[in-house]
Amino acid sequence: MNAERQKPPTPWPMIILFIVISLGTVFVGFVYNNYQKKTLLSETQLELSAISDLKIRQITQWRLERLGDGQFLGENILMVRKFSEFIQNPSDKALQKDIIQSLKSLIENFDYKNVLLLDNQGNVKLAYPDQYDLIGDHLRPLLSDIIKNRKAVLTDLHKASLVGFVHLDLIVPLIDQSLNDTLVIGLLALRVDPQKVLYPLVQSWPTPSKSAESLLIRRDSDKIVYLNELRHISNVGLILKKSMTEEMLPAVMAIRGITGTVNGIDYRNVPVVASMKKIPGINWFMVTKIDRDEVFSVLNGQMKMVIIILILFIFTIGLFLGFLWWNQRARFYREKYETELNRLALVKHFNYILKFANDIILLLDKDLNIVEANDRALESYMYSREEFIGMKLEKIRAAETLSQITEQIRKVDENESATFETIHVRKDNSVFPIEISSRVVNIEGSKYYQTIGRDITERKSVEDTLKESEERFRKIFEESPFSMLITGKDFSIIRANLSFSNLIGYQEEELKSFTFRNFTHPDHISDDEVSLMRLTAGEIPVYHTEKRYIRKDESIIWGSTTVNVIHSQKGEVQFFLVMVEDVTSRRKAEADLIASKEKAEESDRLKTAFLHNVSHEIRTPMNAIIGFSTLLTEPGLSEPEHRQYVDIIFQSSNQLLSIINDIVDIANVESGQVKLNIREMNLNSSLKRLNEQFSYKKKTNNIAITLSTGLTDAKAILLTDGTKLIQILSNLISNSLKFTPQGHIKFGYSLKDNFLEFFVEDTGIGISSEHTGKIFDRFYQVDGTGSRQFGGTGLGLSICKAYVELLGGHISVTSEPEKGSLFIFTIPYLPA
Ligand code: ADP
């Protein structure tokens, strides 16, 4: 579209609005005018009718008064007699004079033009003033009827040949009642000049008016006669006549019996508003009328004002709408100017882009021919403009990408635009990767493709490098022998490498729903949290700790853990890199080392104590043996003394032997030389013997030793190493004896699940819990001090433990200080 030819649209709505407002205004004016006219007309009609009524009343009144005058005169006996005498004696000058005086006063008092005295034959006997002494041809024919009827009569207006002015007569019959009350002796004719007494009544108008007038009319055969003087034509009384055919004349209408108010044309051919009424008692009609022009003159003035106001109103509306239109036009042109300015700026901008853009910009027609290209395109493809414009797209596409063109164009068509990567070829057949952004544009109804291309050689190579380096780092992470984790800011696990999965026992996918708290030993969690907060806050550069982890199989491992913060480019904390090294075996070795060191120290201490004990335990019997052996050599010994000394020597030797046996046994146990000698054994009888031995051996009667057997004698024949079993029980019972000052010692066995469970129970001094775990160790004694209360080497229980285990069983102790101890051990039950 040519913008320069653009014109503002015709403001039809405004024009129509203007026409409607104007027509509306004219219509309102018209209606108003009509209404006003109607109102004015009806007011005028009412006024005319009222005036008409008033005048008819006045005329009727006037006529009645005249007839009353007549009645009064006719019945005035004195005057009638005087007239009668004069008629009979006309020569009586004195009487004549007297009568003339009476007539004169009559005229002056009653306002008549002249008066005639007639005899009953109609002859004028006397007249005053004397120049009017004739009666006209109008009156004469009426006289006989008047005489006959003997009633005063007021004649119609007339103009007779003998009396040359328009007048009417009041004829009064004179009856001399003193003579004969039926005889009319004469007549009195009083002539009325209507100019003087009637017309003023008719012509007067109560309000000032230029054209209003009242008319008296009557019919005269096929004509109408105007009786009074007219306002607009002078001296026409009884002369102006109009034909009855002039139907528009209000006077004609009145004669035709139309009463009320009408519009008509008066005798001057001027339109008038008229009111017609008949005057009662006479054949006269009253027409009151006024010119329509006068009626409407006020309105016309008003209407002129209204028309001026309406014109001004329409003009103002026109001005207002015109102003609006002018404003619209101004805006239209301003917008057009701005659009044009923008367009020019755009064109300039576009040309600039085309020329200097760093991207290749092509315009292709719908058949994919190049129709426009920017400088950068020519430079990139190495063609001249002449060569390039009109070239097919295929020419700049690498051969291997040609098959994709159809699909790519389809996408552009479908979505109006599309972005894709492809490979383009230069004139010298070198290729380069390009990112294309193509868009459909419609120019003057034809389809084009606007294509912006960016050489992405550099980006591709950067991308490749980046990809490679990413891949390398991914591999380092995934395949690293070090266990590594990447967590988010909230410590949720984002990635875990294979090494970590193996370490902790969870798959990477499982770990992704975890945080470190899920597999950290509870002892370390609070420390971890504090340190990680400090790390996040930048208080420490790196967090290193050694802590325990709980594996999926619930086993515990130790991990040397290092946590690093990875920051985003903005310097915000983005990830945590956690590296864990499994140090469980080192930790264990360290613990073992500490334990064995402690053990070695303990052993050393025990051995020292042992040596001390052993030397004491050996020296005591040895001293006895040596001492009493020397005493045996003394001469003079009595037999009892001799036996006593030998007995002491024997017991001390046994004690010594027992100590040596214990040492030898433990030495054998330690060197693994102890062998089992499994034989048939009668358990019940062996235990009974043991019971008897100890009952015999015990030194006090404070202690009761009791045995309970769990099997019948028949079933108590079993296969085991009886010597060792008895040695175990002996050791335990000996200990009980040694550590029980009073109470009882119970021992025995019961059968439990193919095992024989032996027990030795005493009510002795007991063992506190801190020692119960250690008393089975070699050389361990609860009271290991030099000032020992009880003898012993600390070997008995360790030999018992070694033998029980050799026999396939297990030994334990439960004890409470001052209450007593219960030793329990098992051996398999193998019936013989
Ligand atoms: P010893 O030769 O010292 O008795 P043992 O190995 O038989 O050596 O016992 C080790 C230690 O166990 C004893 O010194 C004693 O302190 C404690 N012990 C063993 N049996 C009992 C017991 N029945 N009551 C209290 N303490 C006992």
Coordinates of N, CA and C in Angstrom, one line a residue, residues 662 665 669 674 676 681 687 690 694 720-736 747-748 756 758-760 776 795-812 823-828:
D662 N 49.6 -77.6 87.7 CA 48.9 -76.5 87.0 C 49.8 -75.8 86.0
D665 N 50.2 -78.0 83.1 CA 49.0 -78.0 82.3 C 48.8 -76.8 81.4
V669 N 48.7 -76.5 77.6 CA 47.5 -75.8 76.8 C 48.1 -74.8 75.9
V674 N 47.9 -80.5 74.6 CA 46.9 -81.2 75.4 C 46.0 -82.0 74.4
L676 N 42.9 -85.0 74.0 CA 41.7 -85.5 74.7 C 41.9 -87.0 74.7
M681 N 32.6 -93.2 80.6 CA 32.7 -92.7 82.0 C 31.4 -92.8 82.7
L687 N 31.0 -88.2 90.0 CA 30.6 -87.0 90.7 C 30.4 -87.3 92.2
L690 N 33.7 -87.4 93.8 CA 34.2 -86.0 94.0 C 33.5 -85.3 95.2
F694 N 35.5 -83.8 98.5 CA 35.5 -82.4 99.0 C 34.8 -82.3 100.3
T720 N 33.5 -89.4 77.1 CA 34.2 -88.1 77.3 C 35.6 -88.3 77.9
D721 N 36.3 -87.2 78.0 CA 37.6 -87.3 78.7 C 37.3 -87.0 80.2
G722 N 37.1 -88.1 80.9 CA 36.6 -88.0 82.3 C 37.6 -87.3 83.2
T723 N 38.9 -87.5 83.0 CA 39.9 -86.9 83.8 C 39.8 -85.4 83.7
K724 N 39.7 -84.9 82.5 CA 39.6 -83.4 82.3 C 38.3 -82.9 82.9
L725 N 37.2 -83.6 82.7 CA 36.0 -83.1 83.2 C 36.0 -83.0 84.8
I726 N 36.6 -84.0 85.4 CA 36.7 -84.0 86.8 C 37.6 -82.9 87.3
Q727 N 38.7 -82.7 86.5 CA 39.7 -81.6 86.8 C 39.0 -80.2 86.8
I728 N 38.2 -80.1 85.8 CA 37.4 -78.8 85.7 C 36.6 -78.6 86.9
L729 N 35.8 -79.6 87.2 CA 34.8 -79.5 88.3 C 35.6 -79.3 89.6
S730 N 36.8 -80.1 89.8 CA 37.6 -79.9 91.0 C 38.1 -78.5 91.1
N731 N 38.6 -77.9 90.1 CA 39.1 -76.6 90.1 C 38.0 -75.6 90.6
L732 N 36.8 -75.8 90.0 CA 35.7 -74.9 90.3 C 35.2 -75.0 91.7
I733 N 35.1 -76.3 92.2 CA 34.7 -76.5 93.6 C 35.8 -76.0 94.6
S734 N 37.1 -76.3 94.2 CA 38.2 -75.8 95.1 C 38.0 -74.3 95.2
N735 N 37.8 -73.6 94.1 CA 37.7 -72.1 94.1 C 36.5 -71.7 95.1
S736 N 35.4 -72.4 94.9 CA 34.2 -72.1 95.7 C 34.5 -72.3 97.2
F747 N 26.7 -78.4 93.3 CA 27.2 -78.6 92.0 C 26.4 -79.8 91.4
G748 N 26.5 -79.9 90.1 CA 25.8 -81.0 89.4 C 25.6 -80.7 87.9
L756 N 25.3 -81.5 78.1 CA 25.2 -81.6 79.5 C 25.6 -80.2 80.1
F758 N 26.8 -78.3 83.2 CA 27.3 -78.4 84.6 C 27.2 -77.1 85.3
F759 N 27.1 -77.1 86.6 CA 27.1 -75.9 87.4 C 27.8 -76.1 88.7
V760 N 28.4 -75.0 89.2 CA 29.0 -75.0 90.5 C 28.6 -73.7 91.1
F776 N 38.9 -65.5 83.4 CA 39.3 -66.7 82.7 C 40.7 -66.5 82.0
L795 N 45.7 -69.6 87.6 CA 45.8 -70.4 86.4 C 44.6 -71.3 86.3
G796 N 44.0 -71.6 87.5 CA 42.9 -72.6 87.5 C 41.8 -72.4 86.5
L797 N 41.2 -71.2 86.5 CA 40.1 -70.9 85.6 C 40.5 -71.0 84.1
S798 N 41.7 -70.5 83.8 CA 42.1 -70.5 82.4 C 42.3 -71.9 81.9
I799 N 42.8 -72.8 82.8 CA 42.9 -74.2 82.5 C 41.5 -74.8 82.2
C800 N 40.5 -74.4 83.1 CA 39.1 -74.9 83.0 C 38.6 -74.5 81.6
K801 N 38.8 -73.2 81.3 CA 38.2 -72.7 80.0 C 38.8 -73.5 78.8
A802 N 40.2 -73.6 78.9 CA 40.8 -74.4 77.8 C 40.3 -75.8 77.7
Y803 N 40.1 -76.5 78.8 CA 39.6 -77.8 78.8 C 38.1 -77.9 78.3
V804 N 37.3 -77.0 78.8 CA 35.9 -77.0 78.4 C 35.8 -76.8 76.9
E805 N 36.5 -75.9 76.4 CA 36.5 -75.6 74.9 C 37.0 -76.8 74.1
L806 N 38.1 -77.4 74.7 CA 38.6 -78.6 74.1 C 37.6 -79.8 74.0
L807 N 36.8 -79.8 75.1 CA 35.7 -80.8 75.1 C 34.5 -80.5 74.2
G808 N 34.5 -79.3 73.7 CA 33.5 -78.9 72.8 C 32.3 -78.1 73.5
G809 N 32.7 -77.4 74.5 CA 31.7 -76.7 75.2 C 32.0 -75.2 75.5
H810 N 31.4 -74.6 76.4 CA 31.5 -73.2 76.7 C 31.3 -72.9 78.2
I811 N 32.1 -72.0 78.7 CA 32.1 -71.7 80.2 C 31.7 -70.3 80.4
S812 N 30.9 -70.0 81.4 CA 30.6 -68.6 81.8 C 30.4 -68.5 83.3
F823 N 29.1 -70.8 88.4 CA 29.9 -71.1 87.2 C 29.1 -72.2 86.4
I824 N 28.9 -72.0 85.1 CA 28.2 -72.9 84.3 C 29.1 -73.3 83.1
F825 N 29.1 -74.6 82.8 CA 29.8 -74.9 81.5 C 29.1 -76.1 80.9
T826 N 29.3 -76.2 79.6 CA 28.6 -77.3 78.8 C 29.6 -78.2 78.2
I827 N 29.2 -79.5 78.0 CA 30.0 -80.4 77.1 C 28.9 -81.2 76.3
P828 N 29.3 -81.7 75.1 CA 28.3 -82.4 74.4 C 28.0 -83.8 75.1

